[in-house]
Amino acid sequence: MPAPGELTFIAPRGAKKPPRHLADLTPEERREAVVALGEKPFRAQQLSRHYFGRFTADPAQWTDVPAAARGRLADALLPSLMTEVRHLSCDDGATRKTLWRLHDGTMVESVLMRYPDRVTMCVSSQAGCGMNCPFCATGQAGLDRNLSTAEIVHQIVDGMRALRDGEVPGGPARLSNIVFMGMGEPLANYRRVTGAIRRLTDEAPHGVGLSQRGITVSTVGLVPAMRRLADEGFSCRLAVSLHAPDDELRDTLVPVNTRWKVREVLDAAWEYADRSGRRISIEYALIRDINDQAWRADRLGRLLKGRGAHVNLIPLNPTPGSKWTASRPEDERAFVAGLEAHGVPVTVRDTRGQEIDGACGQLAATERA
Ligand code: SAH
């Protein structure tokens, strides 16, 4: 049975399965896996501590594991999942994007953004995306496949390792936030994304020990999956990519809106907010003369007022060949004022990483071409 949100119309094109990895497995499954290899169950915890706690998959460093067992355990549970094709940096190194090649040649990317008070990582949940939003570079190329849980987790584990090892200018640091705003629709890959959140938030030695409060799942609005997230007791932040307050326009900007309308998406968001105790973020890419009119700001303000939601306005980052561009500064200011008139908190997202096509799938798209 596909999970809600894993919809038939986004079935991945057939691809080889990624290798099984420690991070795909629950703690119990890890114990079973090491026992199946003829090892004592506690080896599972040792490997988990190395990978989730020390960010190493290198058997040479597992001094607490007998040398004779290391190779076998590494081959079976810590295979190489992805290789770095390249890093791209801007903002004096404070923004660093990694392009990864997966075992079957598909490409994904992740972005590390360092701010004075925090470090945020933007990760991919799918190779490509099946949601087909016309302003998004990832959407243009379609879906290659879902990432495995371990392929998601590894982007973060490697980012944490790079930060710890001082590879990002500014000295060693710790990761504070994770946003599922790279390639893909995280709720269309529900099981693997929630598996990744569990690995990242399980206490050591079973997982990385991060807080769900620092994790944001961003969605086009797959209503059944949003409800399931609430049912399963998640408390990560939920961001909804709204981009239009009216169904007529949203049907074209976020095509899945033809299935779940603005009202249904917002109802599911408010239910998540009630049950999780977390404020909802509303993502809104401001596109010149398309969705940035004062009347739309007013309509959006009416929909959101009193709900405790926060609006993130994102100046459109035009994709190559796009007929659309970012809003004029005066329209952007008027849009902000239109929301504030309803008491709706709003910020305009900084456009970090634009020179390196940050977070819009453009680098991987170039590489594929
Ligand atoms: N599939 C998820 C995550 C996608 S990326 C979602 O749609 O929420 C995160 C955000 O970047 C989304 O709000 C997405 O709509 C937005 N985005 C995509 N392409 C963009 C572009 N070219 N300019 C500005 N924002 C963009």
CSV table of C-alpha atoms and ligand atoms in Angstrom, one decimal:
chain,number,residue,atom,x,y,z
A,1,MET,CA,0.0,0.0,0.0
A,2,PRO,CA,1.5,3.4,-0.9
A,3,ALA,CA,1.5,5.8,2.0
A,4,PRO,CA,-0.8,8.8,1.7
A,5,GLY,CA,0.9,11.3,-0.4
A,6,GLU,CA,2.8,8.6,-2.3
A,7,LEU,CA,0.6,9.2,-5.2
A,8,THR,CA,0.3,7.1,-8.3
A,9,PHE,CA,0.9,10.0,-10.6
A,10,ILE,CA,4.3,10.6,-9.2
A,11,ALA,CA,5.5,6.9,-9.5
A,12,PRO,CA,9.3,7.1,-9.9
A,13,ARG,CA,10.8,5.9,-13.2
A,14,GLY,CA,12.3,2.5,-12.5
A,15,ALA,CA,15.7,2.7,-10.9
A,16,LYS,CA,18.0,0.3,-9.0
A,17,LYS,CA,17.5,0.3,-5.3
A,18,PRO,CA,20.0,2.2,-3.3
A,19,PRO,CA,22.2,-0.1,-1.1
A,20,ARG,CA,20.9,-0.9,2.4
A,21,HIS,CA,22.6,1.3,5.0
A,22,LEU,CA,22.6,1.4,8.8
A,23,ALA,CA,20.6,4.7,8.6
A,24,ASP,CA,17.7,2.9,6.8
A,25,LEU,CA,17.2,0.7,9.8
A,26,THR,CA,15.5,1.1,13.2
A,27,PRO,CA,17.7,0.2,16.2
A,28,GLU,CA,15.9,-3.2,16.4
A,29,GLU,CA,16.5,-3.9,12.7
A,30,ARG,CA,20.2,-2.9,13.1
A,31,ARG,CA,20.6,-5.5,15.9
A,32,GLU,CA,18.9,-8.2,13.7
A,33,ALA,CA,21.2,-7.2,10.8
A,34,VAL,CA,24.4,-7.6,12.8
A,35,VAL,CA,23.2,-10.9,14.3
A,36,ALA,CA,22.5,-12.1,10.8
A,37,LEU,CA,26.1,-11.4,10.0
A,38,GLY,CA,27.2,-13.6,12.9
A,39,GLU,CA,28.0,-10.7,15.2
A,40,LYS,CA,26.9,-9.8,18.7
A,41,PRO,CA,23.9,-7.5,18.9
A,42,PHE,CA,25.8,-4.8,20.7
A,43,ARG,CA,27.9,-4.2,17.6
A,44,ALA,CA,24.8,-2.4,16.2
A,45,GLN,CA,25.1,0.2,18.9
A,46,GLN,CA,28.9,0.6,18.3
A,47,LEU,CA,28.3,1.2,14.6
A,48,SER,CA,25.5,3.6,15.3
A,49,ARG,CA,27.7,5.6,17.6
A,50,HIS,CA,30.4,5.8,15.0
A,51,TYR,CA,28.0,6.9,12.2
A,52,PHE,CA,25.4,9.1,14.0
A,53,GLY,CA,27.7,10.4,16.8
A,54,ARG,CA,31.2,10.6,15.2
A,55,PHE,CA,30.1,10.9,11.6
A,56,THR,CA,32.4,8.2,10.4
A,57,ALA,CA,31.8,5.2,8.2
A,58,ASP,CA,35.5,4.4,7.9
A,59,PRO,CA,36.1,1.0,9.5
A,60,ALA,CA,39.8,1.9,10.1
A,61,GLN,CA,38.5,4.2,12.9
A,62,TRP,CA,36.4,1.6,14.7
A,63,THR,CA,38.9,0.7,17.3
A,64,ASP,CA,36.3,-0.9,19.5
A,65,VAL,CA,35.3,-3.4,16.8
A,66,PRO,CA,37.7,-6.4,16.1
A,67,ALA,CA,39.6,-5.8,13.0
A,68,ALA,CA,38.5,-9.1,11.4
A,69,ALA,CA,34.8,-8.0,11.7
A,70,ARG,CA,35.1,-4.5,10.4
A,71,GLY,CA,35.2,-5.1,6.7
A,72,ARG,CA,32.2,-7.4,6.8
A,73,LEU,CA,30.2,-5.0,8.9
A,74,ALA,CA,31.1,-2.0,6.8
A,75,ASP,CA,30.3,-3.8,3.5
A,76,ALA,CA,26.9,-4.9,4.8
A,77,LEU,CA,25.8,-1.8,6.8
A,78,LEU,CA,27.9,1.2,5.8
A,79,PRO,CA,28.2,1.1,2.0
A,80,SER,CA,29.2,4.2,0.2
A,81,LEU,CA,25.9,5.9,-0.7
A,82,MET,CA,27.0,9.0,-2.6
A,83,THR,CA,30.1,10.8,-3.8
A,84,GLU,CA,30.7,14.5,-3.9
A,85,VAL,CA,30.8,15.8,-7.5
A,86,ARG,CA,31.7,19.3,-6.3
A,87,HIS,CA,31.2,22.0,-3.8
A,88,LEU,CA,30.2,25.5,-4.8
A,89,SER,CA,30.5,28.4,-2.3
A,90,CYS,CA,29.5,32.0,-2.2
A,91,ASP,CA,28.9,34.7,0.5
A,92,ASP,CA,32.6,34.3,1.5
A,93,GLY,CA,32.1,30.6,2.0
A,94,ALA,CA,29.2,31.0,4.4
A,95,THR,CA,26.9,29.3,1.8
A,96,ARG,CA,28.2,26.0,0.5
A,97,LYS,CA,26.4,23.8,-1.9
A,98,THR,CA,27.3,20.2,-2.5
A,99,LEU,CA,26.4,18.3,-5.6
A,100,TRP,CA,26.2,14.5,-5.0
A,101,ARG,CA,26.2,11.6,-7.4
A,102,LEU,CA,24.2,8.6,-6.1
A,103,HIS,CA,25.1,5.0,-6.7
A,104,ASP,CA,22.9,4.9,-9.9
A,105,GLY,CA,24.3,8.1,-11.3
A,106,THR,CA,21.4,10.4,-10.2
A,107,MET,CA,22.3,13.8,-8.9
A,108,VAL,CA,21.1,15.6,-5.8
A,109,GLU,CA,22.2,18.6,-3.9
A,110,SER,CA,22.3,20.0,-0.4
A,111,VAL,CA,23.2,23.5,0.8
A,112,LEU,CA,24.8,24.6,4.1
A,113,MET,CA,24.1,28.2,5.1
A,114,ARG,CA,26.0,29.7,8.0
A,115,TYR,CA,24.6,32.7,9.8
A,116,PRO,CA,26.1,34.5,12.8
A,117,ASP,CA,23.8,32.7,15.2
A,118,ARG,CA,22.9,29.4,13.5
A,119,VAL,CA,23.7,27.0,10.7
A,120,THR,CA,21.0,25.7,8.5
A,121,MET,CA,21.1,22.8,6.1
A,122,CYS,CA,18.8,22.5,3.1
A,123,VAL,CA,18.5,18.9,2.0
A,124,SER,CA,16.9,16.9,-0.8
A,125,SER,CA,14.3,14.3,-0.3
A,126,GLN,CA,13.9,13.1,-3.9
A,127,ALA,CA,16.1,13.1,-7.0
A,128,GLY,CA,14.0,15.5,-9.1
A,129,CYS,CA,10.4,16.2,-8.3
A,130,GLY,CA,7.0,15.2,-9.6
A,131,MET,CA,5.1,18.2,-8.5
A,132,ASN,CA,5.7,20.2,-11.7
A,133,CYS,CA,5.5,23.7,-10.3
A,134,PRO,CA,6.3,25.8,-13.4
A,135,PHE,CA,8.6,28.3,-11.6
A,136,CYS,CA,10.8,25.7,-10.0
A,137,ALA,CA,13.9,24.3,-11.8
A,138,THR,CA,13.6,20.9,-10.1
A,139,GLY,CA,10.0,20.7,-11.2
A,140,GLN,CA,10.9,21.1,-14.9
A,141,ALA,CA,12.9,17.9,-15.1
A,142,GLY,CA,10.4,15.6,-13.4
A,143,LEU,CA,11.0,12.9,-10.8
A,144,ASP,CA,14.0,10.5,-11.1
A,145,ARG,CA,13.3,8.6,-7.9
A,146,ASN,CA,12.7,8.8,-4.1
A,147,LEU,CA,15.8,9.0,-2.0
A,148,SER,CA,16.3,6.3,0.6
A,149,THR,CA,16.2,7.2,4.3
A,150,ALA,CA,20.0,6.8,4.5
A,151,GLU,CA,20.5,9.0,1.4
A,152,ILE,CA,18.6,11.8,3.1
A,153,VAL,CA,20.3,11.3,6.5
A,154,HIS,CA,23.8,11.1,4.9
A,155,GLN,CA,23.5,14.6,3.4
A,156,ILE,CA,23.1,15.9,7.0
A,157,VAL,CA,25.6,13.6,8.6
A,158,ASP,CA,28.2,14.7,6.1
A,159,GLY,CA,27.3,18.4,6.6
A,160,MET,CA,27.7,18.0,10.4
A,161,ARG,CA,31.1,16.4,9.8
A,162,ALA,CA,32.2,19.2,7.5
A,163,LEU,CA,31.1,21.8,10.1
A,164,ARG,CA,32.8,19.9,13.0
A,165,ASP,CA,36.0,19.6,10.9
A,166,GLY,CA,36.1,23.3,10.2
A,167,GLU,CA,35.6,22.8,6.4
A,168,VAL,CA,33.2,25.7,6.4
A,169,PRO,CA,34.9,29.1,7.0
A,170,GLY,CA,34.3,30.6,10.4
A,171,GLY,CA,35.7,27.7,12.5
A,172,PRO,CA,34.1,24.5,13.8
A,173,ALA,CA,30.4,24.7,14.3
A,174,ARG,CA,27.3,22.7,15.1
A,175,LEU,CA,24.2,22.4,12.9
A,176,SER,CA,21.1,24.1,14.3
A,177,ASN,CA,18.4,23.7,11.6
A,178,ILE,CA,17.5,21.4,8.8
A,179,VAL,CA,15.0,22.4,6.1
A,180,PHE,CA,13.5,19.9,3.6
A,181,MET,CA,13.7,22.6,0.9
A,182,GLY,CA,16.1,21.1,-1.5
A,183,MET,CA,15.0,18.9,-4.4
A,184,GLY,CA,11.8,16.9,-4.1
A,185,GLU,CA,8.5,16.9,-2.3
A,186,PRO,CA,9.2,15.4,1.1
A,187,LEU,CA,5.7,14.3,1.8
A,188,ALA,CA,5.6,12.4,-1.5
A,189,ASN,CA,8.4,10.3,0.0
A,190,TYR,CA,6.7,10.1,3.4
A,191,ARG,CA,8.0,6.9,4.8
A,192,ARG,CA,11.6,7.6,4.0
A,193,VAL,CA,11.5,11.2,5.1
A,194,THR,CA,9.9,10.4,8.4
A,195,GLY,CA,12.4,7.6,8.8
A,196,ALA,CA,15.2,10.2,8.3
A,197,ILE,CA,13.6,12.5,10.9
A,198,ARG,CA,13.6,9.7,13.4
A,199,ARG,CA,17.2,8.8,12.8
A,200,LEU,CA,18.1,12.5,13.1
A,201,THR,CA,16.2,13.0,16.3
A,202,ASP,CA,16.6,9.7,18.1
A,203,GLU,CA,18.9,10.0,21.1
A,204,ALA,CA,22.5,8.8,20.9
A,205,PRO,CA,23.6,6.1,20.3
A,206,HIS,CA,20.6,5.3,18.2
A,207,GLY,CA,20.5,8.5,16.2
A,208,VAL,CA,22.0,12.0,15.9
A,209,GLY,CA,20.0,13.5,18.8
A,210,LEU,CA,18.8,16.7,17.1
A,211,SER,CA,15.5,18.3,18.1
A,212,GLN,CA,12.4,18.1,15.9
A,213,ARG,CA,12.0,21.8,16.7
A,214,GLY,CA,14.9,22.6,14.4
A,215,ILE,CA,13.6,20.6,11.5
A,216,THR,CA,11.2,22.1,8.8
A,217,VAL,CA,9.3,20.0,6.3
A,218,SER,CA,8.2,22.0,3.4
A,219,THR,CA,5.3,20.8,1.3
A,220,VAL,CA,3.2,21.7,-1.7
A,221,GLY,CA,0.2,20.6,0.4
A,222,LEU,CA,-0.3,16.8,0.2
A,223,VAL,CA,-3.3,16.8,2.5
A,224,PRO,CA,-3.4,13.1,3.5
A,225,ALA,CA,0.3,13.1,4.3
A,226,MET,CA,0.0,16.4,6.3
A,227,ARG,CA,-2.7,14.8,8.4
A,228,ARG,CA,-0.7,11.6,8.9
A,229,LEU,CA,2.3,13.7,10.1
A,230,ALA,CA,-0.1,15.2,12.8
A,231,ASP,CA,-1.5,11.7,13.6
A,232,GLU,CA,1.9,10.3,14.1
A,233,GLY,CA,2.8,13.0,16.7
A,234,PHE,CA,5.6,14.8,14.8
A,235,SER,CA,6.5,18.2,16.2
A,236,CYS,CA,8.8,19.4,13.4
A,237,ARG,CA,7.9,22.7,11.7
A,238,LEU,CA,5.6,22.5,8.7
A,239,ALA,CA,6.0,25.0,5.8
A,240,VAL,CA,3.3,25.1,3.2
A,241,SER,CA,4.2,26.4,-0.3
A,242,LEU,CA,1.1,28.4,-1.0
A,243,HIS,CA,2.2,30.9,-3.6
A,244,ALA,CA,-1.4,32.0,-4.3
A,245,PRO,CA,-4.4,32.6,-2.0
A,246,ASP,CA,-6.9,31.7,-4.8
A,247,ASP,CA,-7.5,28.3,-6.4
A,248,GLU,CA,-7.6,29.8,-9.9
A,249,LEU,CA,-4.0,30.9,-9.8
A,250,ARG,CA,-2.7,28.2,-7.5
A,251,ASP,CA,-4.0,25.5,-9.9
A,252,THR,CA,-1.3,26.8,-12.4
A,253,LEU,CA,1.5,27.6,-10.0
A,254,VAL,CA,1.2,24.5,-7.8
A,255,PRO,CA,-0.5,22.0,-10.1
A,256,VAL,CA,-1.3,19.6,-7.2
A,257,ASN,CA,-3.8,22.2,-6.2
A,258,THR,CA,-6.2,20.7,-8.7
A,259,ARG,CA,-6.4,17.8,-6.3
A,260,TRP,CA,-6.3,19.6,-2.9
A,261,LYS,CA,-7.6,23.2,-2.8
A,262,VAL,CA,-6.2,26.1,-0.8
A,263,ARG,CA,-8.9,25.7,1.8
A,264,GLU,CA,-8.2,22.0,2.3
A,265,VAL,CA,-4.5,22.6,2.5
A,266,LEU,CA,-4.8,25.3,5.1
A,267,ASP,CA,-7.3,23.3,7.1
A,268,ALA,CA,-4.8,20.5,7.3
A,269,ALA,CA,-2.1,23.0,8.2
A,270,TRP,CA,-4.2,24.4,11.1
A,271,GLU,CA,-4.8,20.9,12.3
A,272,TYR,CA,-1.1,20.2,12.3
A,273,ALA,CA,-0.5,23.4,14.2
A,274,ASP,CA,-3.1,22.5,16.8
A,275,ARG,CA,-1.8,19.0,17.3
A,276,SER,CA,2.0,19.7,17.1
A,277,GLY,CA,1.9,23.1,19.0
A,278,ARG,CA,4.0,24.6,16.2
A,279,ARG,CA,3.3,27.6,14.1
A,280,ILE,CA,2.9,27.1,10.4
A,281,SER,CA,5.2,28.8,7.9
A,282,ILE,CA,3.6,29.9,4.6
A,283,GLU,CA,6.0,30.0,1.7
A,284,TYR,CA,5.1,32.5,-1.0
A,285,ALA,CA,7.4,33.1,-4.0
A,286,LEU,CA,6.8,36.7,-5.2
A,287,ILE,CA,6.5,36.6,-9.0
A,288,ARG,CA,6.2,40.0,-10.8
A,289,ASP,CA,2.6,40.7,-12.0
A,290,ILE,CA,1.6,37.1,-11.4
A,291,ASN,CA,0.9,36.7,-7.7
A,292,ASP,CA,2.1,39.9,-6.2
A,293,GLN,CA,-1.0,42.2,-6.5
A,294,ALA,CA,-2.2,44.1,-3.5
A,295,TRP,CA,-5.6,42.3,-3.6
A,296,ARG,CA,-3.9,39.0,-3.3
A,297,ALA,CA,-1.9,40.2,-0.3
A,298,ASP,CA,-5.2,41.2,1.3
A,299,ARG,CA,-6.8,37.9,0.4
A,300,LEU,CA,-3.9,36.0,1.9
A,301,GLY,CA,-4.0,38.2,5.0
A,302,ARG,CA,-7.7,37.3,5.5
A,303,LEU,CA,-7.0,33.6,5.1
A,304,LEU,CA,-4.1,33.6,7.6
A,305,LYS,CA,-5.2,36.2,10.2
A,306,GLY,CA,-5.4,34.9,13.8
A,307,ARG,CA,-3.8,31.6,12.9
A,308,GLY,CA,-0.4,32.3,14.2
A,309,ALA,CA,1.1,31.5,10.9
A,310,HIS,CA,4.3,33.2,9.6
A,311,VAL,CA,4.7,34.2,6.0
A,312,ASN,CA,8.0,33.8,4.2
A,313,LEU,CA,8.1,35.8,1.0
A,314,ILE,CA,10.7,34.5,-1.4
A,315,PRO,CA,11.7,36.8,-4.2
A,316,LEU,CA,11.4,34.6,-7.3
A,317,ASN,CA,14.8,33.2,-8.3
A,318,PRO,CA,14.2,32.9,-12.1
A,319,THR,CA,15.0,29.6,-13.7
A,320,PRO,CA,16.9,29.7,-17.0
A,321,GLY,CA,14.6,30.7,-19.8
A,322,SER,CA,11.9,31.6,-17.4
A,323,LYS,CA,9.4,34.3,-18.6
A,324,TRP,CA,8.9,35.2,-14.9
A,325,THR,CA,10.9,37.3,-12.6
A,326,ALA,CA,10.9,38.7,-9.1
A,327,SER,CA,8.5,41.4,-8.0
A,328,ARG,CA,9.4,45.1,-8.2
A,329,PRO,CA,10.6,46.5,-4.8
A,330,GLU,CA,7.5,48.7,-4.4
A,331,ASP,CA,5.2,45.7,-5.1
A,332,GLU,CA,7.1,43.6,-2.6
A,333,ARG,CA,6.8,46.4,0.0
A,334,ALA,CA,3.1,46.8,-0.6
A,335,PHE,CA,2.6,43.0,-0.3
A,336,VAL,CA,4.3,43.0,3.1
A,337,ALA,CA,2.2,45.9,4.2
A,338,GLY,CA,-1.0,44.2,3.0
A,339,LEU,CA,-0.2,41.2,5.2
A,340,GLU,CA,0.8,43.3,8.2
A,341,ALA,CA,-2.5,45.1,7.9
A,342,HIS,CA,-4.1,41.9,9.0
A,343,GLY,CA,-1.5,41.4,11.8
A,344,VAL,CA,0.1,38.5,9.9
A,345,PRO,CA,3.9,38.3,10.7
A,346,VAL,CA,5.9,38.3,7.5
A,347,THR,CA,9.6,38.2,6.5
A,348,VAL,CA,11.2,38.5,3.1
A,349,ARG,CA,13.6,35.6,2.7
A,350,ASP,CA,17.2,36.5,2.0
A,351,THR,CA,18.3,35.3,-1.3
A,352,ARG,CA,21.4,33.5,-0.2
A,353,GLY,CA,23.1,31.3,-2.6
A,354,GLN,CA,21.6,32.8,-5.7
A,355,GLU,CA,24.9,33.0,-7.5
A,356,ILE,CA,25.3,29.2,-7.0
A,357,ASP,CA,21.7,28.4,-7.9
A,358,GLY,CA,21.1,27.6,-4.2
A,359,ALA,CA,18.2,25.3,-3.4
A,360,CYS,CA,16.4,25.5,-6.7
A,361,GLY,CA,17.7,22.4,-8.4
A,362,GLN,CA,19.5,24.4,-11.0
A,363,LEU,CA,23.0,23.0,-10.6
A,364,ALA,CA,21.9,19.3,-10.8
A,365,ALA,CA,19.8,20.3,-13.8
A,366,THR,CA,22.8,21.8,-15.6
A,367,GLU,CA,24.9,18.7,-14.8
A,368,ARG,CA,22.2,16.4,-16.3
A,369,ALA,CA,21.9,18.4,-19.5
B,1,SAH,N1,8.5,20.5,-2.6
B,1,SAH,C1,8.7,21.3,-1.4
B,1,SAH,C2,10.1,21.8,-1.2
B,1,SAH,C3,10.5,22.6,-2.4
B,1,SAH,S1,11.7,23.8,-2.3
B,1,SAH,C4,7.7,22.5,-1.5
B,1,SAH,O1,7.3,22.8,-2.6
B,1,SAH,O2,7.5,23.1,-0.5
B,1,SAH,C5,11.3,25.0,-1.1
B,1,SAH,C6,10.6,26.2,-1.6
B,1,SAH,O3,11.3,26.9,-2.6
B,1,SAH,C7,9.2,26.0,-2.0
B,1,SAH,O4,8.3,26.9,-1.4
B,1,SAH,C8,9.3,26.3,-3.5
B,1,SAH,O5,8.0,26.6,-4.0
B,1,SAH,C9,10.3,27.4,-3.5
B,1,SAH,N2,10.8,27.6,-4.9
B,1,SAH,C10,11.1,26.7,-5.8
B,1,SAH,N3,11.6,27.3,-6.9
B,1,SAH,C11,11.7,28.6,-6.6
B,1,SAH,C12,12.2,29.7,-7.4
B,1,SAH,N4,12.6,29.6,-8.6
B,1,SAH,N5,12.2,30.9,-6.7
B,1,SAH,C13,11.7,31.0,-5.5
B,1,SAH,N6,11.3,30.0,-4.7
B,1,SAH,C14,11.2,28.8,-5.3
